[in-house]
Short mmCIF file of C-alpha atoms in Angstrom, two decimals:
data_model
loop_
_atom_site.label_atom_id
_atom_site.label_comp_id
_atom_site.label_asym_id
_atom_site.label_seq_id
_atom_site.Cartn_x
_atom_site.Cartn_y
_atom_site.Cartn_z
CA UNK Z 79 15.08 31.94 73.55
CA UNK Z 80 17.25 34.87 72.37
CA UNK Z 81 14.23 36.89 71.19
CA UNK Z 82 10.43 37.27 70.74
CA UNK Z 83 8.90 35.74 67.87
CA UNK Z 84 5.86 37.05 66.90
CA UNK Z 85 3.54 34.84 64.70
CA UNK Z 86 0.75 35.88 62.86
CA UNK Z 87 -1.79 34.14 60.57
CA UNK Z 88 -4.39 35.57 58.88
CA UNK Z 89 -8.31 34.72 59.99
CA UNK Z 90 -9.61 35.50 56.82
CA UNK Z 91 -10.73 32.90 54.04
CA UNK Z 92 -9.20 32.00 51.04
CA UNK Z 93 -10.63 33.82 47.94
CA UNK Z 94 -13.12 31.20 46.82
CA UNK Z 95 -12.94 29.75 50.49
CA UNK Z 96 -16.75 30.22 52.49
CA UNK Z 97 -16.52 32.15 56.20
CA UNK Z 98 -19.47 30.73 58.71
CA UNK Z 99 -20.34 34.63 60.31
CA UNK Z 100 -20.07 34.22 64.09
CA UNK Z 101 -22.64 36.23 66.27
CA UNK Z 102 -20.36 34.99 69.45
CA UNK Z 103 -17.15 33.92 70.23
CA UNK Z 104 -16.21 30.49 69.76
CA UNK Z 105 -15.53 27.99 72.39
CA UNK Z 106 -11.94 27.90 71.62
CA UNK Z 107 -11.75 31.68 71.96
CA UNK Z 108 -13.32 31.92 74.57
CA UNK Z 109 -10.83 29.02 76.33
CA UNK Z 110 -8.14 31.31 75.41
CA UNK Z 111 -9.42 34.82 76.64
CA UNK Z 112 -10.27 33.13 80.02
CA UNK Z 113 -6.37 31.47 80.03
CA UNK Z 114 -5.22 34.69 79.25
CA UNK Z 115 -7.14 36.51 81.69
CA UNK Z 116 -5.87 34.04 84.62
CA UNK Z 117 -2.29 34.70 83.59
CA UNK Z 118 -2.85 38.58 84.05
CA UNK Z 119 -4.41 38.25 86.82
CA UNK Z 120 -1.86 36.06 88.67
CA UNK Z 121 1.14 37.94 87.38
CA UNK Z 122 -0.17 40.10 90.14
CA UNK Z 123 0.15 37.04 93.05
CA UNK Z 124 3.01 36.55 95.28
CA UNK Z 125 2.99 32.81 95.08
CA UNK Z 126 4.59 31.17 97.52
CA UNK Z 127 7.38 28.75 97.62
CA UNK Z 128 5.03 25.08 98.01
CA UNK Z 129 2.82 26.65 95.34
CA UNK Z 130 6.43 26.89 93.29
CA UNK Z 131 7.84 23.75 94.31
CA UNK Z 132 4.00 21.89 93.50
CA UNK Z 133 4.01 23.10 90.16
CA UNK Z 134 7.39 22.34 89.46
CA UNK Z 135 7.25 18.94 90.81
CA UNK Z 136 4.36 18.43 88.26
CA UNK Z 137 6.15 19.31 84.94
CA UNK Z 138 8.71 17.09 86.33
CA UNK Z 139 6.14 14.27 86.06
CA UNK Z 140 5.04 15.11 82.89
CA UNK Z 141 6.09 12.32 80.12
CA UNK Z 142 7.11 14.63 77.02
CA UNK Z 143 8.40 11.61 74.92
CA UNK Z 144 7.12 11.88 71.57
CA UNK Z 145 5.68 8.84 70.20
CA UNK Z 146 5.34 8.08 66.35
CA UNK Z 147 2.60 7.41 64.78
CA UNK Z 148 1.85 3.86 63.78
CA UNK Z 149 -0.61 2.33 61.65
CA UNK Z 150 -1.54 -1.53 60.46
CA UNK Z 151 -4.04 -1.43 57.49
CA UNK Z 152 -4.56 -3.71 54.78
CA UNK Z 153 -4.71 -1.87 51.35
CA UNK Z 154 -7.70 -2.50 51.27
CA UNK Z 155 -8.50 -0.66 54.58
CA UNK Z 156 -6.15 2.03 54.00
CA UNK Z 157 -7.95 2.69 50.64
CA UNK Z 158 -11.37 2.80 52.12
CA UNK Z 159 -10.03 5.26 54.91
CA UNK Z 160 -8.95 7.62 52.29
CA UNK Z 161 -11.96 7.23 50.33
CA UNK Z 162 -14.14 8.41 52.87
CA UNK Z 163 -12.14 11.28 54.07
CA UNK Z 164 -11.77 12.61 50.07
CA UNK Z 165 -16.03 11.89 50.26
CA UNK Z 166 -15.24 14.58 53.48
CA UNK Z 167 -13.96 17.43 51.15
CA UNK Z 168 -16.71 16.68 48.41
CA UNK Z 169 -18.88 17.30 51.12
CA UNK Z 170 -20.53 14.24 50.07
CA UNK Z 171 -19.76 12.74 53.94
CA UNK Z 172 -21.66 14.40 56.64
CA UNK Z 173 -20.05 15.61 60.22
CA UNK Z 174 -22.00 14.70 62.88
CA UNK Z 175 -22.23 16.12 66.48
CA UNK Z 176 -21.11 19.62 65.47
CA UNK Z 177 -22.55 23.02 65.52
CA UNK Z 178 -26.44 22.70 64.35
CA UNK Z 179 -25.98 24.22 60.37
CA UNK Z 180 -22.49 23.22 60.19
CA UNK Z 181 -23.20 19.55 58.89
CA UNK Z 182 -20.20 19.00 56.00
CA UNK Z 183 -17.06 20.06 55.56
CA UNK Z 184 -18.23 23.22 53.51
CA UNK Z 185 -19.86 24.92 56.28
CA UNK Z 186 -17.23 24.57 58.64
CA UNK Z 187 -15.73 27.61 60.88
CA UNK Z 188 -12.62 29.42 58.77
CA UNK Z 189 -12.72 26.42 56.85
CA UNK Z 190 -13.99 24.79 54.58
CA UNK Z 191 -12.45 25.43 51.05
CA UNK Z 192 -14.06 24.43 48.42
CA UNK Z 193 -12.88 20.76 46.13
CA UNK Z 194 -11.97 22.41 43.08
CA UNK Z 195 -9.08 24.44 44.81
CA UNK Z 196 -8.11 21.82 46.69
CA UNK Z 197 -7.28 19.85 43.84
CA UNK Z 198 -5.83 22.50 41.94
CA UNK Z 199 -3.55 23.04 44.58
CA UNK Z 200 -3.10 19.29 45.47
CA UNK Z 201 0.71 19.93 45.44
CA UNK Z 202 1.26 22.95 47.08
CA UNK Z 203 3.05 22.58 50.82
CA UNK Z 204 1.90 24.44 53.97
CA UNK Z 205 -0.75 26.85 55.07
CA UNK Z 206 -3.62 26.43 53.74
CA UNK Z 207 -3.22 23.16 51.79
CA UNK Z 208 -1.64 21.22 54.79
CA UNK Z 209 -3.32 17.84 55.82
CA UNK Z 210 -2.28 14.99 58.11
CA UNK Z 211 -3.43 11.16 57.71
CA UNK Z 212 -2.08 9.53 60.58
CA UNK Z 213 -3.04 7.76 64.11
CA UNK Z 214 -3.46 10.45 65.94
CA UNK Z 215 -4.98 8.78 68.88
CA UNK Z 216 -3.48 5.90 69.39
CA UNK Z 217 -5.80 3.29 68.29
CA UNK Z 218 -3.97 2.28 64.80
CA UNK Z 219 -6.50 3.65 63.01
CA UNK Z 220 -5.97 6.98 60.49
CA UNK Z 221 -7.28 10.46 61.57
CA UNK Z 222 -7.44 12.77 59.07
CA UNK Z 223 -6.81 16.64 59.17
CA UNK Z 224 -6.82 20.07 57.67
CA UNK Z 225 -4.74 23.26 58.74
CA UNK Z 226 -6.60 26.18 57.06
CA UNK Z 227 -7.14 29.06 59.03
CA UNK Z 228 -8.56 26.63 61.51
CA UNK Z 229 -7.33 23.48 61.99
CA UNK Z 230 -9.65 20.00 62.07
CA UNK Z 231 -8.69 16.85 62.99
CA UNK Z 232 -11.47 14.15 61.98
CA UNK Z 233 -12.38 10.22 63.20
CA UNK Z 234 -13.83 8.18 61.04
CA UNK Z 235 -15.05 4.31 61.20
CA UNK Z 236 -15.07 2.41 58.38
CA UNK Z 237 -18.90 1.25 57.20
CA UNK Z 238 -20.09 4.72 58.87
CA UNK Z 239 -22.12 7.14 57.43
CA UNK Z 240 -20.44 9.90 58.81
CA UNK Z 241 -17.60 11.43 60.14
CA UNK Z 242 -16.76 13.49 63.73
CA UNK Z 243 -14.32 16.29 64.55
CA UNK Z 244 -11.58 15.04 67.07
CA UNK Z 245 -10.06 18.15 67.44
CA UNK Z 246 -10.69 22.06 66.48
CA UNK Z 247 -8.45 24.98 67.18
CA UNK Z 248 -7.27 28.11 65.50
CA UNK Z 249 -4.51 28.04 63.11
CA UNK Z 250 -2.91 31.18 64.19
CA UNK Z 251 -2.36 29.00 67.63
CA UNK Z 252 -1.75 25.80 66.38
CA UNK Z 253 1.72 24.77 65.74
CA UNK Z 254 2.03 21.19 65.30
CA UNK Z 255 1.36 17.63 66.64
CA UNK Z 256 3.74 16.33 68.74
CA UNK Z 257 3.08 12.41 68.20
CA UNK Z 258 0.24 10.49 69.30
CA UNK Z 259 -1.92 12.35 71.38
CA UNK Z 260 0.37 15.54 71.77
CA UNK Z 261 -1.08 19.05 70.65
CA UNK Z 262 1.89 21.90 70.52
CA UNK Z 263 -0.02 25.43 70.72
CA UNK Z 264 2.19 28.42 70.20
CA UNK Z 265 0.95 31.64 71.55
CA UNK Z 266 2.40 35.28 70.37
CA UNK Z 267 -0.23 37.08 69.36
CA UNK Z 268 0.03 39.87 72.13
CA UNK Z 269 2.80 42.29 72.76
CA UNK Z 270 5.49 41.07 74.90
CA UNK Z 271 4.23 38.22 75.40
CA UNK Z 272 4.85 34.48 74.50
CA UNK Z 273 3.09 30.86 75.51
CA UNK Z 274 3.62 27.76 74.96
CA UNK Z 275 0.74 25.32 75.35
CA UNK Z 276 1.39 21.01 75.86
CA UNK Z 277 -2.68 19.70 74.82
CA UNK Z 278 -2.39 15.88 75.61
CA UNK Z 279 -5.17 13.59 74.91
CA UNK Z 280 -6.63 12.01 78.39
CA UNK Z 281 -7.72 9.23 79.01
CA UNK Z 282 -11.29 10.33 78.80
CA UNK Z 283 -10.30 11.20 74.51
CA UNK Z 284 -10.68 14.68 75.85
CA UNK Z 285 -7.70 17.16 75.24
CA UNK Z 286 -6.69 18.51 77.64
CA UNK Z 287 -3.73 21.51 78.23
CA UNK Z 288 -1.26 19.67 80.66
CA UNK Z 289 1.14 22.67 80.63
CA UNK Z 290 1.32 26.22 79.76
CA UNK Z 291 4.35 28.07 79.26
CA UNK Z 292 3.95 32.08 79.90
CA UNK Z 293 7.03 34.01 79.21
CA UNK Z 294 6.79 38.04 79.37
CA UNK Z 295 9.56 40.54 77.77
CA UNK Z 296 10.77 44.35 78.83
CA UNK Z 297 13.01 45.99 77.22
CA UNK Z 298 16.56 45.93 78.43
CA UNK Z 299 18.96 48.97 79.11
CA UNK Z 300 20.96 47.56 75.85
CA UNK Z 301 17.51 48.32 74.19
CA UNK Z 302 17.19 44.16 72.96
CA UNK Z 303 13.73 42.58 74.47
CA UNK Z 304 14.86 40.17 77.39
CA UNK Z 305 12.68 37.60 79.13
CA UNK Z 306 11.95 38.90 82.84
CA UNK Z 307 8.84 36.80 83.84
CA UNK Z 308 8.26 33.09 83.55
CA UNK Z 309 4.59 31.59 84.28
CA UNK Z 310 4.36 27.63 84.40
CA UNK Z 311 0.49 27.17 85.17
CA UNK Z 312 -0.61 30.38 86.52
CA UNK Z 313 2.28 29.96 89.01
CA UNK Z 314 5.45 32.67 88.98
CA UNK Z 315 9.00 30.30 88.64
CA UNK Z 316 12.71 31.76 88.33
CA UNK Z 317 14.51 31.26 85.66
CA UNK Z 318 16.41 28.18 86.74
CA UNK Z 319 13.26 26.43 86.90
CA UNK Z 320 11.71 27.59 83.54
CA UNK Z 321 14.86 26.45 82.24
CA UNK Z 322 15.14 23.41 83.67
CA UNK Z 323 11.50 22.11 83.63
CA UNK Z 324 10.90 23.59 79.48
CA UNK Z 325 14.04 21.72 77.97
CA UNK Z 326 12.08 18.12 77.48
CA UNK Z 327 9.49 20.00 76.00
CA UNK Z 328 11.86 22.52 73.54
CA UNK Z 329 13.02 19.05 72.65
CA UNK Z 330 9.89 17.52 72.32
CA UNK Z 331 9.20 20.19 69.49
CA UNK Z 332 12.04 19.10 67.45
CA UNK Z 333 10.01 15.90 66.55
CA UNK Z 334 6.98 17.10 65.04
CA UNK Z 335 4.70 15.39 62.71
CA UNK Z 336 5.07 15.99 59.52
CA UNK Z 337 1.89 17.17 57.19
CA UNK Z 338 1.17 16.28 53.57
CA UNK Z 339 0.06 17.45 50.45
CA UNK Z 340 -3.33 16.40 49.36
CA UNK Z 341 -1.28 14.36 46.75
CA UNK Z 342 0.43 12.69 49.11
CA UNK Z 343 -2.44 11.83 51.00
CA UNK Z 344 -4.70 10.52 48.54
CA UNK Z 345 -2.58 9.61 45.65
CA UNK Z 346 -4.00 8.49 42.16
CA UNK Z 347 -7.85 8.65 44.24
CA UNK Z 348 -7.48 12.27 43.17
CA UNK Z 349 -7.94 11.15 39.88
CA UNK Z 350 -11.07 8.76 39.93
CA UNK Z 351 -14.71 10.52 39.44
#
């Protein structure tokens, strides 16, 4: 990569949208001041050549194919999935095994926005009115999700009363799915500095960060920013390596998974009271 890309997106909520005040950090902050801490404090580490050749040996083994996702409904199923997931953003479908107070889909963490906007703006593509409905997980079944300035993925079984969160991260991190079961998290929010973060689902439904990508820049004596540290894992690789062992995954990124409008998710449904 020629260049540092810094990427920036805004915590705050929409005008109408409601902000859950946080007293502490969130779990998912606090996963990625301890990440970020380890990097620092291993940029520091001579590592030596079988922690190198271990860690590159892994990535190796890592499968980065991307693999659609694939669903078999009836109609009738499909329409019921979408039914309940619209009941989600009424708030009339509750969220179980969340944060105590945080119950529906109103209440959620820097989410959250409230029906009447999101049908105004049923047509409007990208941040904030960004959804998915698709198998997420593997199991043929839709997952539904919103990219606001957190991002939700939600399960759902039909005949339930309720709804659970698959998946929660920050927006300003999150850059896309990357197939079934494949999280993309781009990092750039510090000076100099660039990650890029493989989440795969495991086999315990837990995701899990397989791969982390730290890249650091200095400024060269032709004054352009050039990479002059590479980071796989906590572990310090040449740039042969990095090169070698991030291409499958730069290419991995090319096939990301679409989102949708809330139109295109739901259809005429957004018309039916």
């Amino acid at each position: 990569m020629g260049s540092l890309i810094v990427q920036i997106v805004s915590e705050e909520p929409t005008e109408s949208g409601t902000l859950i005040e946080k007293t502490e950090l969130s779990v998912v902050q606090e996963e990625q001041e301890k990440s970020e801490t380890l990097m620092e404090e291993n940029a520091w580490i001579e590592d030596t050549e079988d922690d190198v050749t271990a860690v590159c040996e892994m990535v190796r083994a890592v499968d980065f194919t991307v693999e659609e996702p694939h669903m078999e409904l009836t109609e009738e199923e499909d329409r019921a999935y979408k039914e309940a997931f619209l009941r989600l953003l009424k708030n009339e479908l509750p969220i179980t095994g969340w944060n105590e107070g945080e119950d529906c889909y109103q209440n959620l963490w820097w989410a959250g926005i409230p029906y009447e906007e999101l049908l105004e703006k049923r047509d409007s593509v990208g941040f904030p009115y960004s959804y998915y409905y698709d198998d997420i997980d593997g199991d043929g079944k839709p997952e539904f999700g919103v990219n606001q300035s957190a991002v939700y993925f939600f399960d759902y079984e039909l005949g339930e009363e309720a709804c659970s969160i698959f998946y929660c991260g920050l927006s300003r991190y999150f850059e896309n799915l990357l197939g079934v079961g494949k999280i993309w998290e781009y990092d750039a929010q510090h000076s100099q500095v660039e990650r890029n973060r493989y989440i795969v689902l495991n086999s315990d439904g837990k995701w899990e960060t397989v791969v982390e990508w730290h890249m650091t820049y200095d400024l060269g004596s032709d004054g352009n920013w050039e990479p002059h540290f590479y980071n796989i894992n906590g572990v310090k690789v040449g740039k042969e390596d990095w090169e070698e062992l991030i291409a499958p995954f730069y290419e991995a990124t090319e096939h990301k998974v679409p989102t949708k409008t809330l139109t295109e998710v739901f259809g005429e449904l957004l018309e039916v009271e």
